[in-house]
Protein backbone atom coordinates (compact mmCIF):
# COMPACT_ATOMS: atom_id res chain seq x y z
CA UNK A 1 0.00 0.00 0.00
CA UNK A 2 2.95 2.29 0.65
CA UNK A 3 4.08 2.10 -2.96
CA UNK A 4 0.60 2.89 -4.15
CA UNK A 5 0.51 6.03 -2.02
CA UNK A 6 3.89 7.07 -3.39
CA UNK A 7 2.71 6.46 -6.95
CA UNK A 8 -0.40 8.53 -6.41
CA UNK A 9 1.68 11.29 -4.82
CA UNK A 10 4.03 11.33 -7.81
CA UNK A 11 1.13 11.44 -10.25
CA UNK A 12 -0.42 14.32 -8.28
CA UNK A 13 2.88 16.19 -8.32
CA UNK A 14 3.28 15.73 -12.02
CA UNK A 15 -0.32 16.78 -12.60
CA UNK A 16 0.27 19.99 -10.65
CA UNK A 17 3.46 20.73 -12.60
CA UNK A 18 1.82 20.17 -16.05
CA UNK A 19 0.32 22.97 -17.99
CA UNK A 20 -3.29 23.08 -19.18
CA UNK A 21 -2.33 21.94 -22.70
CA UNK A 22 -0.47 18.91 -21.35
CA UNK A 23 -3.43 18.00 -19.18
CA UNK A 24 -5.84 18.22 -22.17
CA UNK A 25 -3.52 16.02 -24.30
CA UNK A 26 -3.34 13.41 -21.54
CA UNK A 27 -7.13 13.36 -21.14
CA UNK A 28 -7.54 12.97 -24.95
CA UNK A 29 -5.12 10.05 -25.05
CA UNK A 30 -6.93 8.32 -22.19
CA UNK A 31 -10.32 8.85 -23.87
CA UNK A 32 -8.98 7.46 -27.17
CA UNK A 33 -7.62 4.36 -25.40
CA UNK A 34 -10.98 3.77 -23.68
CA UNK A 35 -12.87 4.21 -27.00
CA UNK A 36 -10.61 1.76 -28.84
CA UNK A 37 -10.96 -0.76 -26.04
CA UNK A 38 -14.76 -0.48 -26.15
CA UNK A 39 -14.82 -0.97 -29.93
CA UNK A 40 -12.63 -4.06 -29.63
CA UNK A 41 -14.88 -5.50 -26.93
CA UNK A 42 -18.02 -4.87 -29.05
CA UNK A 43 -16.52 -6.36 -32.22
CA UNK A 44 -15.30 -9.42 -30.33
CA UNK A 45 -18.79 -9.89 -28.83
CA UNK A 46 -20.47 -10.04 -32.28
CA UNK A 47 -21.36 -13.69 -33.09
CA UNK A 48 -19.23 -15.29 -35.79
CA UNK A 49 -21.16 -15.98 -39.01
CA UNK A 50 -20.52 -19.21 -40.93
CA UNK A 51 -20.71 -19.18 -44.76
CA UNK A 52 -23.17 -21.56 -46.39
CA UNK A 53 -21.10 -21.58 -49.60
CA UNK A 54 -17.50 -20.43 -49.37
CA UNK A 55 -17.50 -18.72 -52.74
CA UNK A 56 -19.25 -15.43 -53.60
CA UNK A 57 -22.45 -15.70 -55.65
CA UNK A 58 -22.47 -12.96 -58.28
CA UNK A 59 -25.90 -13.71 -59.74
CA UNK A 60 -28.35 -11.57 -57.74
CA UNK A 61 -31.40 -13.64 -58.74
CA UNK A 62 -29.76 -16.90 -57.63
CA UNK A 63 -28.58 -15.25 -54.41
CA UNK A 64 -32.07 -13.91 -53.66
CA UNK A 65 -33.60 -17.37 -54.23
CA UNK A 66 -31.10 -18.96 -51.84
CA UNK A 67 -31.67 -16.31 -49.14
CA UNK A 68 -35.46 -16.62 -49.49
CA UNK A 69 -35.29 -20.42 -49.19
CA UNK A 70 -33.09 -20.15 -46.07
CA UNK A 71 -35.50 -17.63 -44.54
CA UNK A 72 -38.37 -20.07 -45.13
CA UNK A 73 -36.60 -22.44 -42.72
CA UNK A 74 -36.66 -19.74 -40.04
CA UNK A 75 -32.92 -19.00 -40.32
CA UNK A 76 -31.60 -15.43 -40.45
CA UNK A 77 -29.18 -15.24 -43.40
CA UNK A 78 -26.89 -12.33 -44.21
CA UNK A 79 -24.97 -11.47 -47.37
CA UNK A 80 -21.47 -10.02 -47.05
CA UNK A 81 -20.08 -7.29 -49.25
CA UNK A 82 -18.31 -9.95 -51.33
CA UNK A 83 -21.60 -11.81 -51.99
CA UNK A 84 -21.06 -14.70 -49.53
CA UNK A 85 -24.23 -15.96 -47.81
CA UNK A 86 -23.72 -16.53 -44.07
CA UNK A 87 -25.73 -18.14 -41.24
CA UNK A 88 -25.19 -18.07 -37.44
CA UNK A 89 -23.56 -21.49 -36.82
CA UNK A 90 -21.94 -24.49 -38.48
CA UNK A 91 -24.82 -26.92 -37.87
CA UNK A 92 -27.28 -24.57 -39.54
CA UNK A 93 -24.89 -24.10 -42.47
CA UNK A 94 -24.66 -27.87 -43.00
CA UNK A 95 -28.44 -28.24 -42.88
CA UNK A 96 -28.96 -25.39 -45.34
CA UNK A 97 -26.39 -26.86 -47.75
CA UNK A 98 -28.28 -30.14 -47.79
CA UNK A 99 -31.56 -28.34 -48.57
CA UNK A 100 -30.01 -26.18 -51.31
CA UNK A 101 -28.38 -29.17 -53.00
CA UNK A 102 -31.59 -31.21 -52.76
CA UNK A 103 -33.64 -28.49 -54.41
CA UNK A 104 -31.05 -27.59 -57.11
CA UNK A 105 -30.52 -24.07 -55.79
CA UNK A 106 -26.70 -24.20 -55.98
CA UNK A 107 -25.72 -21.94 -58.94
CA UNK A 108 -24.15 -23.57 -61.95
CA UNK A 109 -20.37 -23.36 -62.03
CA UNK A 110 -19.97 -23.30 -58.24
CA UNK A 111 -16.89 -25.16 -57.11
CA UNK A 112 -18.17 -28.31 -55.32
CA UNK A 113 -15.05 -28.53 -53.15
CA UNK A 114 -15.64 -25.02 -51.83
CA UNK A 115 -18.91 -26.23 -50.27
CA UNK A 116 -17.07 -28.72 -48.05
CA UNK A 117 -14.34 -26.30 -47.01
CA UNK A 118 -11.60 -28.80 -46.18
CA UNK A 119 -8.00 -27.82 -45.69
CA UNK A 120 -5.62 -30.33 -47.24
CA UNK A 121 -2.28 -30.50 -45.40
CA UNK A 122 -0.41 -33.45 -46.88
CA UNK A 123 3.01 -34.96 -47.05
CA UNK A 124 2.68 -37.61 -49.77
CA UNK A 125 0.24 -38.18 -52.60
CA UNK A 126 -1.10 -41.30 -50.89
CA UNK A 127 -1.75 -39.44 -47.65
CA UNK A 128 -3.25 -36.55 -49.60
CA UNK A 129 -5.73 -38.86 -51.34
CA UNK A 130 -6.61 -40.66 -48.10
CA UNK A 131 -7.17 -37.39 -46.26
CA UNK A 132 -9.23 -36.03 -49.13
CA UNK A 133 -11.45 -39.15 -49.18
CA UNK A 134 -11.89 -39.05 -45.40
CA UNK A 135 -12.69 -35.35 -45.48
CA UNK A 136 -15.31 -35.78 -48.22
CA UNK A 137 -16.86 -38.77 -46.48
CA UNK A 138 -17.10 -36.97 -43.14
CA UNK A 139 -18.50 -33.84 -44.71
CA UNK A 140 -21.13 -35.70 -46.71
CA UNK A 141 -22.08 -37.63 -43.57
CA UNK A 142 -22.45 -34.38 -41.64
CA UNK A 143 -24.63 -32.94 -44.39
CA UNK A 144 -26.94 -35.94 -44.49
CA UNK A 145 -27.22 -36.02 -40.69
CA UNK A 146 -28.11 -32.32 -40.73
CA UNK A 147 -31.32 -33.06 -42.66
CA UNK A 148 -34.52 -32.84 -40.61
CA UNK A 149 -35.66 -36.36 -41.59
CA UNK A 150 -32.39 -38.14 -40.80
CA UNK A 151 -31.52 -39.40 -37.32
CA UNK A 152 -28.22 -41.01 -38.31
CA UNK A 153 -26.26 -41.77 -41.48
CA UNK A 154 -23.34 -43.96 -42.48
CA UNK A 155 -21.55 -43.11 -45.75
CA UNK A 156 -18.97 -45.21 -47.59
CA UNK A 157 -17.19 -43.83 -50.68
CA UNK A 158 -14.97 -45.96 -52.90
CA UNK A 159 -12.59 -44.13 -55.24
CA UNK A 160 -10.63 -46.74 -57.24
CA UNK A 161 -7.05 -46.19 -58.33
CA UNK A 162 -6.46 -44.79 -61.79
CA UNK A 163 -5.86 -47.37 -64.54
CA UNK A 164 -3.95 -46.92 -67.73
CA UNK A 165 -6.87 -47.79 -70.02
CA UNK A 166 -10.32 -46.26 -69.60
CA UNK A 167 -11.99 -49.63 -70.30
CA UNK A 168 -10.29 -51.06 -67.24
CA UNK A 169 -11.12 -48.13 -64.97
CA UNK A 170 -13.55 -49.04 -62.18
CA UNK A 171 -16.27 -46.45 -61.48
CA UNK A 172 -16.57 -44.37 -58.33
CA UNK A 173 -19.26 -45.77 -56.02
CA UNK A 174 -20.99 -44.72 -52.82
CA UNK A 175 -23.32 -46.43 -50.36
CA UNK A 176 -25.42 -44.72 -47.68
CA UNK A 177 -27.31 -46.25 -44.79
CA UNK A 178 -29.80 -43.83 -43.22
CA UNK A 179 -31.90 -44.05 -40.07
CA UNK A 180 -34.99 -41.89 -40.31
CA UNK A 181 -36.48 -39.94 -37.45
CA UNK A 182 -39.81 -41.08 -35.99
CA UNK A 183 -42.70 -39.75 -38.05
CA UNK A 184 -40.56 -38.95 -41.11
CA UNK A 185 -41.69 -39.96 -44.61
CA UNK A 186 -38.24 -39.90 -46.23
CA UNK A 187 -38.36 -43.62 -47.09
CA UNK A 188 -41.56 -43.05 -49.12
CA UNK A 189 -40.75 -39.59 -50.44
CA UNK A 190 -38.93 -39.91 -53.74
CA UNK A 191 -38.03 -36.22 -53.88
CA UNK A 192 -36.09 -36.37 -50.61
CA UNK A 193 -34.20 -39.51 -51.68
CA UNK A 194 -33.30 -37.81 -54.96
CA UNK A 195 -32.02 -34.86 -52.93
CA UNK A 196 -29.61 -37.12 -51.03
CA UNK A 197 -28.51 -38.67 -54.32
CA UNK A 198 -27.88 -35.25 -55.85
CA UNK A 199 -25.88 -34.24 -52.77
CA UNK A 200 -23.62 -37.28 -53.25
CA UNK A 201 -23.13 -36.57 -56.97
CA UNK A 202 -22.36 -32.93 -56.27
CA UNK A 203 -19.79 -33.78 -53.61
CA UNK A 204 -18.01 -36.69 -55.30
CA UNK A 205 -16.46 -36.18 -58.69
CA UNK A 206 -17.29 -38.83 -61.28
CA UNK A 207 -20.09 -40.46 -59.25
CA UNK A 208 -23.10 -41.59 -61.32
CA UNK A 209 -26.65 -42.51 -60.36
CA UNK A 210 -26.22 -46.21 -61.10
CA UNK A 211 -23.28 -46.41 -58.69
CA UNK A 212 -25.16 -44.98 -55.69
CA UNK A 213 -27.00 -47.21 -53.23
CA UNK A 214 -29.16 -45.68 -50.48
CA UNK A 215 -30.72 -48.06 -47.97
CA UNK A 216 -32.48 -47.86 -44.63
CA UNK A 217 -31.37 -49.61 -41.45
CA UNK A 218 -33.29 -52.74 -42.56
CA UNK A 219 -31.39 -53.04 -45.85
CA UNK A 220 -34.26 -51.88 -48.12
CA UNK A 221 -32.95 -50.04 -51.18
CA UNK A 222 -34.58 -46.59 -51.33
CA UNK A 223 -33.17 -45.20 -54.58
CA UNK A 224 -34.35 -48.01 -56.86
CA UNK A 225 -36.43 -45.61 -58.92
CA UNK A 226 -36.81 -48.06 -61.83
CA UNK A 227 -38.42 -50.57 -59.47
CA UNK A 228 -40.69 -47.79 -58.23
CA UNK A 229 -42.20 -47.23 -61.68
CA UNK A 230 -45.35 -49.08 -60.68
CA UNK A 231 -45.62 -47.08 -57.48
CA UNK A 232 -45.11 -43.83 -59.39
CA UNK A 233 -47.78 -44.83 -61.88
CA UNK A 234 -50.17 -45.62 -59.05
CA UNK A 235 -49.43 -42.26 -57.44
CA UNK A 236 -50.01 -40.55 -60.79
CA UNK A 237 -53.34 -42.35 -61.20
CA UNK A 238 -54.38 -41.28 -57.70
CA UNK A 239 -53.54 -37.67 -58.50
CA UNK A 240 -55.52 -37.88 -61.74
CA UNK A 241 -58.49 -39.38 -59.91
CA UNK A 242 -58.34 -36.62 -57.30
CA UNK A 243 -58.26 -34.04 -60.09
CA UNK A 244 -61.34 -35.62 -61.68
CA UNK A 245 -63.15 -35.78 -58.32
CA UNK A 246 -62.31 -32.15 -57.63
CA UNK A 247 -63.72 -31.15 -61.04
CA UNK A 248 -66.85 -33.25 -60.44
CA UNK A 249 -67.32 -31.63 -57.02
CA UNK A 250 -67.09 -28.16 -58.58
CA UNK A 251 -69.69 -28.97 -61.23
CA UNK A 252 -71.92 -30.69 -58.66
CA UNK A 253 -71.82 -27.78 -56.19
CA UNK A 254 -72.56 -25.26 -58.92
CA UNK A 255 -75.52 -27.13 -60.44
CA UNK A 256 -76.93 -28.26 -57.08
CA UNK A 257 -76.87 -24.70 -55.70
CA UNK A 258 -78.71 -23.42 -58.77
CA UNK A 259 -81.40 -26.12 -58.56
CA UNK A 260 -81.86 -25.73 -54.79
CA UNK A 261 -82.48 -22.00 -55.22
CA UNK A 262 -85.25 -22.84 -57.69
CA UNK A 263 -86.85 -25.92 -56.11
CA UNK A 264 -85.63 -25.50 -52.44
CA UNK A 265 -83.06 -27.71 -50.73
CA UNK A 266 -85.65 -30.22 -49.48
CA UNK A 267 -86.81 -31.10 -52.99
CA UNK A 268 -83.33 -31.39 -54.55
CA UNK A 269 -81.23 -33.36 -52.10
CA UNK A 270 -78.53 -34.91 -54.27
CA UNK A 271 -77.03 -34.83 -57.72
CA UNK A 272 -74.80 -37.43 -59.35
CA UNK A 273 -72.24 -36.36 -61.93
CA UNK A 274 -69.56 -38.38 -63.70
CA UNK A 275 -66.81 -36.85 -65.82
CA UNK A 276 -64.35 -38.87 -67.86
CA UNK A 277 -61.00 -37.24 -68.65
CA UNK A 278 -58.26 -38.27 -71.02
CA UNK A 279 -55.01 -37.66 -69.12
CA UNK A 280 -52.70 -38.82 -71.92
CA UNK A 281 -50.59 -36.29 -73.78
CA UNK A 282 -51.47 -35.91 -77.45
CA UNK A 283 -49.83 -34.07 -80.29
CA UNK A 284 -52.45 -32.98 -82.86
CA UNK A 285 -51.47 -31.79 -86.34
CA UNK A 286 -54.24 -30.08 -88.31
CA UNK A 287 -54.13 -28.96 -91.97
CA UNK A 288 -56.91 -26.70 -93.26
CA UNK A 289 -57.70 -25.46 -96.77
CA UNK A 290 -59.77 -22.30 -97.19
CA UNK A 291 -60.67 -19.95 -100.07
CA UNK A 292 -58.55 -17.03 -101.24
CA UNK A 293 -60.03 -13.60 -100.56
CA UNK A 294 -59.87 -11.45 -103.66
CA UNK A 295 -61.85 -8.54 -102.21
CA UNK A 296 -62.68 -8.26 -98.48
CA UNK A 297 -66.10 -7.23 -97.24
CA UNK A 298 -66.76 -3.49 -97.15
CA UNK A 299 -67.09 -2.35 -93.51
CA UNK A 300 -70.57 -1.07 -92.59
CA UNK A 301 -72.24 -2.56 -95.68
CA UNK A 302 -75.56 -4.35 -95.05
CA UNK A 303 -74.63 -7.25 -97.30
CA UNK A 304 -71.47 -9.24 -97.95
CA UNK A 305 -69.74 -7.96 -101.09
CA UNK A 306 -66.54 -9.88 -100.61
CA UNK A 307 -65.11 -11.91 -103.49
CA UNK A 308 -63.70 -15.37 -102.74
CA UNK A 309 -62.04 -17.85 -105.03
CA UNK A 310 -61.34 -21.49 -104.30
CA UNK A 311 -58.01 -21.16 -106.14
CA UNK A 312 -56.12 -18.91 -108.52
CA UNK A 313 -53.75 -19.94 -111.37
CA UNK A 314 -50.12 -19.74 -110.40
CA UNK A 315 -48.47 -21.10 -113.59
CA UNK A 316 -49.64 -22.31 -116.99
CA UNK A 317 -47.88 -24.61 -119.51
CA UNK A 318 -49.14 -25.47 -123.02
CA UNK A 319 -47.69 -27.91 -125.62
CA UNK A 320 -48.83 -29.06 -129.10
CA UNK A 321 -47.72 -32.04 -131.26
CA UNK A 322 -48.66 -32.73 -134.92
CA UNK A 323 -47.53 -35.63 -137.12
CA UNK A 324 -48.33 -36.57 -140.76
CA UNK A 325 -46.76 -39.13 -143.14
CA UNK A 326 -46.13 -42.85 -143.62
CA UNK A 327 -45.83 -45.09 -140.66
CA UNK A 328 -42.44 -46.68 -141.46
CA UNK A 329 -40.79 -49.02 -138.99
CA UNK A 330 -37.14 -49.87 -139.79
CA UNK A 331 -36.19 -53.48 -139.26
CA UNK A 332 -32.39 -53.28 -139.40
CA UNK A 333 -29.99 -54.60 -142.09
CA UNK A 334 -31.29 -56.55 -145.08
CA UNK A 335 -31.65 -60.25 -144.56
CA UNK A 336 -31.92 -59.93 -140.83
CA UNK A 337 -35.10 -60.59 -138.90
CA UNK A 338 -36.23 -57.32 -137.43
CA UNK A 339 -36.79 -56.99 -133.69
CA UNK A 340 -40.18 -55.24 -133.98
CA UNK A 341 -43.24 -56.18 -131.91
CA UNK A 342 -46.17 -57.68 -133.81
CA UNK A 343 -48.41 -54.72 -133.03
CA UNK A 344 -46.02 -52.34 -134.74
CA UNK A 345 -45.64 -54.75 -137.67
CA UNK A 346 -49.35 -54.46 -138.33
CA UNK A 347 -48.99 -50.70 -138.56
CA UNK A 348 -46.08 -50.86 -141.02
CA UNK A 349 -46.35 -48.87 -144.23
CA UNK A 350 -49.58 -47.15 -143.23
CA UNK A 351 -50.52 -43.50 -143.72
CA UNK A 352 -51.57 -41.53 -140.64
CA UNK A 353 -52.03 -38.12 -138.99
CA UNK A 354 -51.63 -37.29 -135.27
CA UNK A 355 -52.55 -34.00 -133.49
CA UNK A 356 -51.87 -33.64 -129.73
CA UNK A 357 -52.36 -30.62 -127.44
CA UNK A 358 -51.40 -30.48 -123.75
CA UNK A 359 -52.44 -27.82 -121.17
CA UNK A 360 -50.98 -27.82 -117.61
CA UNK A 361 -52.20 -25.29 -115.06
CA UNK A 362 -50.91 -25.02 -111.44
CA UNK A 363 -53.57 -23.66 -109.07
CA UNK A 364 -52.74 -21.85 -105.77
CA UNK A 365 -54.91 -22.45 -102.71
CA UNK A 366 -54.77 -21.22 -99.08
CA UNK A 367 -53.72 -23.74 -96.47
CA UNK A 368 -52.88 -23.60 -92.78
CA UNK A 369 -51.16 -26.15 -90.57
CA UNK A 370 -51.65 -26.16 -86.79
CA UNK A 371 -49.72 -28.21 -84.26
CA UNK A 372 -50.87 -28.34 -80.63
CA UNK A 373 -50.35 -30.38 -77.49
CA UNK A 374 -53.47 -31.53 -75.65
CA UNK A 375 -53.36 -32.81 -72.08
CA UNK A 376 -55.61 -33.37 -70.27
CA UNK A 377 -58.92 -33.29 -72.13
CA UNK A 378 -62.39 -33.56 -70.60
CA UNK A 379 -64.43 -36.32 -72.17
CA UNK A 380 -67.96 -37.59 -71.64
CA UNK A 381 -70.09 -35.97 -68.93
CA UNK A 382 -73.04 -37.69 -67.31
CA UNK A 383 -75.46 -35.97 -64.93
CA UNK A 384 -78.41 -37.50 -63.10
CA UNK A 385 -80.70 -35.61 -60.71
CA UNK A 386 -84.01 -36.39 -59.01
CA UNK A 387 -86.44 -33.63 -58.02
CA UNK A 388 -89.41 -34.23 -55.75
CA UNK A 389 -92.83 -32.66 -56.24
CA UNK A 390 -94.78 -30.61 -53.71
CA UNK A 391 -96.97 -31.85 -50.83
CA UNK A 392 -99.91 -29.89 -49.38
CA UNK A 393 -102.39 -30.60 -46.56
CA UNK A 394 -106.07 -31.11 -47.32
CA UNK A 395 -108.42 -28.73 -45.46
CA UNK A 396 -112.16 -28.78 -44.75
CA UNK A 397 -114.66 -25.90 -44.99
CA UNK A 398 -113.42 -24.47 -41.66
CA UNK A 399 -109.80 -24.41 -42.91
CA UNK A 400 -108.80 -27.21 -40.58
CA UNK A 401 -106.58 -30.12 -41.74
CA UNK A 402 -108.50 -33.28 -42.58
CA UNK A 403 -107.50 -36.24 -40.41
CA UNK A 404 -107.95 -39.69 -41.96
CA UNK A 405 -109.24 -42.80 -40.22
CA UNK A 406 -105.74 -44.00 -39.27
CA UNK A 407 -105.06 -40.75 -37.42
CA UNK A 408 -102.80 -39.10 -40.03
CA UNK A 409 -103.27 -35.85 -41.91
CA UNK A 410 -104.35 -36.26 -45.51
CA UNK A 411 -102.03 -34.70 -48.11
CA UNK A 412 -102.08 -33.94 -51.85
CA UNK A 413 -98.98 -34.60 -54.01
CA UNK A 414 -98.35 -32.37 -57.05
CA UNK A 415 -95.72 -33.72 -59.47
CA UNK A 416 -93.41 -31.55 -61.57
CA UNK A 417 -94.77 -30.72 -64.99
CA UNK A 418 -92.96 -32.05 -68.09
CA UNK A 419 -92.22 -28.45 -69.12
CA UNK A 420 -90.35 -27.80 -65.87
CA UNK A 421 -88.40 -31.06 -66.25
CA UNK A 422 -87.42 -30.09 -69.79
CA UNK A 423 -86.37 -26.59 -68.68
CA UNK A 424 -84.30 -28.06 -65.84
CA UNK A 425 -82.61 -30.45 -68.25
CA UNK A 426 -81.69 -27.54 -70.56
CA UNK A 427 -80.37 -25.60 -67.56
CA UNK A 428 -78.05 -28.48 -66.59
CA UNK A 429 -76.94 -29.01 -70.19
CA UNK A 430 -75.89 -25.38 -70.50
CA UNK A 431 -74.12 -25.53 -67.14
CA UNK A 432 -71.89 -28.49 -68.12
CA UNK A 433 -71.35 -27.53 -71.76
CA UNK A 434 -73.46 -30.35 -73.20
CA UNK A 435 -72.20 -31.93 -76.42
CA UNK A 436 -74.19 -34.81 -77.88
CA UNK A 437 -71.38 -35.78 -80.24
CA UNK A 438 -69.13 -36.35 -77.23
CA UNK A 439 -71.68 -38.72 -75.68
CA UNK A 440 -72.86 -36.42 -72.86
CA UNK A 441 -76.03 -37.41 -71.04
CA UNK A 442 -78.32 -35.41 -68.71
CA UNK A 443 -81.24 -37.12 -66.97
CA UNK A 444 -83.82 -35.32 -64.80
CA UNK A 445 -86.44 -37.46 -62.99
CA UNK A 446 -89.44 -36.71 -60.82
CA UNK A 447 -89.61 -39.52 -58.25
CA UNK A 448 -91.31 -39.08 -54.90
CA UNK A 449 -89.01 -39.03 -51.89
CA UNK A 450 -89.79 -41.29 -48.94
CA UNK A 451 -91.18 -38.76 -46.45
CA UNK A 452 -92.76 -41.20 -43.98
CA UNK A 453 -90.61 -40.05 -41.09
CA UNK A 454 -91.12 -36.40 -42.00
CA UNK A 455 -94.92 -36.85 -42.16
CA UNK A 456 -94.92 -38.63 -38.79
CA UNK A 457 -93.01 -35.77 -37.21
CA UNK A 458 -95.33 -33.19 -38.80
CA UNK A 459 -98.45 -35.08 -37.65
CA UNK A 460 -97.08 -35.50 -34.14
CA UNK A 461 -96.24 -31.80 -34.00
CA UNK A 462 -99.70 -30.80 -35.25
CA UNK A 463 -101.58 -33.02 -32.77
CA UNK A 464 -99.30 -31.92 -29.95
CA UNK A 465 -100.01 -28.32 -30.87
CA UNK A 466 -103.76 -28.97 -30.82
CA UNK A 467 -103.47 -30.68 -27.46
CA UNK A 468 -101.52 -27.76 -26.07
CA UNK A 469 -104.11 -25.31 -27.44
CA UNK A 470 -106.96 -27.33 -25.84
CA UNK A 471 -105.14 -27.45 -22.52
CA UNK A 472 -104.51 -23.71 -22.66
CA UNK A 473 -108.20 -23.02 -23.46
CA UNK A 474 -109.36 -25.17 -20.53
CA UNK A 475 -106.86 -23.50 -18.23
CA UNK A 476 -107.91 -20.03 -19.39
CA UNK A 477 -111.61 -20.95 -18.95
CA UNK A 478 -111.00 -22.14 -15.40
CA UNK A 479 -108.94 -19.07 -14.69
CA UNK A 480 -111.75 -16.85 -16.03
CA UNK A 481 -114.33 -18.60 -13.82
CA UNK A 482 -112.05 -18.24 -10.82
CA UNK A 483 -111.56 -14.57 -11.61
CA UNK A 484 -115.33 -13.99 -11.94
CA UNK A 485 -115.94 -15.78 -8.63
CA UNK A 486 -113.24 -13.69 -6.97
CA UNK A 487 -114.75 -10.48 -8.37
CA UNK A 488 -118.24 -11.47 -7.15
CA UNK A 489 -116.88 -12.37 -3.73
CA UNK A 490 -114.96 -9.10 -3.55
CA UNK A 491 -118.02 -7.11 -4.64
CA UNK A 492 -120.32 -8.80 -2.14
CA UNK A 493 -117.73 -8.37 0.61
CA UNK A 494 -117.38 -4.67 -0.15
CA UNK A 495 -121.14 -4.23 -0.22
CA UNK A 496 -121.53 -5.98 3.14
CA UNK A 497 -118.68 -3.90 4.58
CA UNK A 498 -120.20 -0.70 3.18
CA UNK A 499 -123.57 -1.46 4.72
CA UNK A 500 -121.94 -2.27 8.03
CA UNK A 501 -119.99 0.99 7.88
CA UNK A 502 -123.10 2.95 6.94
CA UNK A 503 -125.00 1.45 9.85
CA UNK A 504 -122.12 2.22 12.22
CA UNK A 505 -121.92 5.80 10.94
CA UNK A 506 -125.70 6.19 11.25
CA UNK A 507 -125.61 4.85 14.79
CA UNK A 508 -122.70 7.13 15.67
CA UNK A 509 -124.51 10.07 14.11
CA UNK A 510 -127.66 9.34 16.15
CA UNK A 511 -125.59 8.97 19.30
CA UNK A 512 -123.78 12.23 18.55
CA UNK A 513 -127.10 13.97 17.92
CA UNK A 514 -128.51 12.68 21.18
CA UNK A 515 -125.35 13.77 22.98
CA UNK A 516 -125.45 17.23 21.47
CA UNK A 517 -129.12 17.53 22.31
CA UNK A 518 -128.47 16.49 25.90
CA UNK A 519 -125.64 19.03 26.19
CA UNK A 520 -127.82 21.80 24.82
CA UNK A 521 -130.59 20.97 27.22
CA UNK A 522 -128.15 20.90 30.09
CA UNK A 523 -126.74 24.31 29.11
CA UNK A 524 -130.22 25.77 28.86
CA UNK A 525 -131.17 24.44 32.25
CA UNK A 526 -127.82 25.58 33.70
CA UNK A 527 -126.81 22.21 34.76
CA UNK A 528 -123.11 21.67 35.11
CA UNK A 529 -122.29 18.68 32.92
CA UNK A 530 -118.94 17.01 33.19
CA UNK A 531 -117.31 15.74 29.98
CA UNK A 532 -115.00 12.80 30.02
CA UNK A 533 -111.43 13.01 28.76
CA UNK A 534 -112.19 10.75 25.80
CA UNK A 535 -115.18 12.84 24.83
CA UNK A 536 -113.17 16.05 25.03
CA UNK A 537 -110.35 14.54 22.90
CA UNK A 538 -112.86 13.39 20.36
CA UNK A 539 -114.41 16.82 20.14
CA UNK A 540 -111.00 18.49 19.73
CA UNK A 541 -110.06 16.02 17.00
CA UNK A 542 -113.28 16.68 15.13
CA UNK A 543 -112.73 20.43 15.44
CA UNK A 544 -109.11 20.13 14.12
CA UNK A 545 -110.24 17.97 11.20
CA UNK A 546 -112.93 20.46 10.33
CA UNK A 547 -110.45 23.35 10.45
CA UNK A 548 -107.89 21.45 8.28
CA UNK A 549 -110.63 20.61 5.76
CA UNK A 550 -111.55 24.27 5.50
CA UNK A 551 -107.94 25.37 5.12
CA UNK A 552 -106.80 22.56 2.76
CA UNK A 553 -109.85 21.28 0.86
CA UNK A 554 -107.74 19.63 -1.93
CA UNK A 555 -105.67 17.57 0.53
CA UNK A 556 -108.86 16.48 2.29
CA UNK A 557 -110.41 15.42 -1.01
CA UNK A 558 -107.26 13.46 -1.93
CA UNK A 559 -107.34 11.74 1.47
CA UNK A 560 -110.97 10.76 1.00
CA UNK A 561 -110.26 9.43 -2.48
CA UNK A 562 -107.42 7.34 -1.07
CA UNK A 563 -109.70 5.89 1.59
CA UNK A 564 -112.31 5.03 -1.01
CA UNK A 565 -109.75 3.30 -3.22
CA UNK A 566 -108.44 1.29 -0.27
CA UNK A 567 -111.97 0.22 0.58
Short mmCIF file of C-alpha atoms in Angstrom, two decimals, residues 62-78 85 87 92 95-96 99-100 102-103 105 148 191:
data_model
loop_
_atom_site.label_atom_id
_atom_site.label_comp_id
_atom_site.label_asym_id
_atom_site.label_seq_id
_atom_site.Cartn_x
_atom_site.Cartn_y
_atom_site.Cartn_z
CA UNK A 62 -29.76 -16.90 -57.63
CA UNK A 63 -28.58 -15.25 -54.41
CA UNK A 64 -32.07 -13.91 -53.66
CA UNK A 65 -33.60 -17.37 -54.23
CA UNK A 66 -31.10 -18.96 -51.84
CA UNK A 67 -31.67 -16.31 -49.14
CA UNK A 68 -35.46 -16.62 -49.49
CA UNK A 69 -35.29 -20.42 -49.19
CA UNK A 70 -33.09 -20.15 -46.07
CA UNK A 71 -35.50 -17.63 -44.54
CA UNK A 72 -38.37 -20.07 -45.13
CA UNK A 73 -36.60 -22.44 -42.72
CA UNK A 74 -36.66 -19.74 -40.04
CA UNK A 75 -32.92 -19.00 -40.32
CA UNK A 76 -31.60 -15.43 -40.45
CA UNK A 77 -29.18 -15.24 -43.40
CA UNK A 78 -26.89 -12.33 -44.21
CA UNK A 85 -24.23 -15.96 -47.81
CA UNK A 87 -25.73 -18.14 -41.24
CA UNK A 92 -27.28 -24.57 -39.54
CA UNK A 95 -28.44 -28.24 -42.88
CA UNK A 96 -28.96 -25.39 -45.34
CA UNK A 99 -31.56 -28.34 -48.57
CA UNK A 100 -30.01 -26.18 -51.31
CA UNK A 102 -31.59 -31.21 -52.76
CA UNK A 103 -33.64 -28.49 -54.41
CA UNK A 105 -30.52 -24.07 -55.79
CA UNK A 148 -34.52 -32.84 -40.61
CA UNK A 191 -38.03 -36.22 -53.88
#
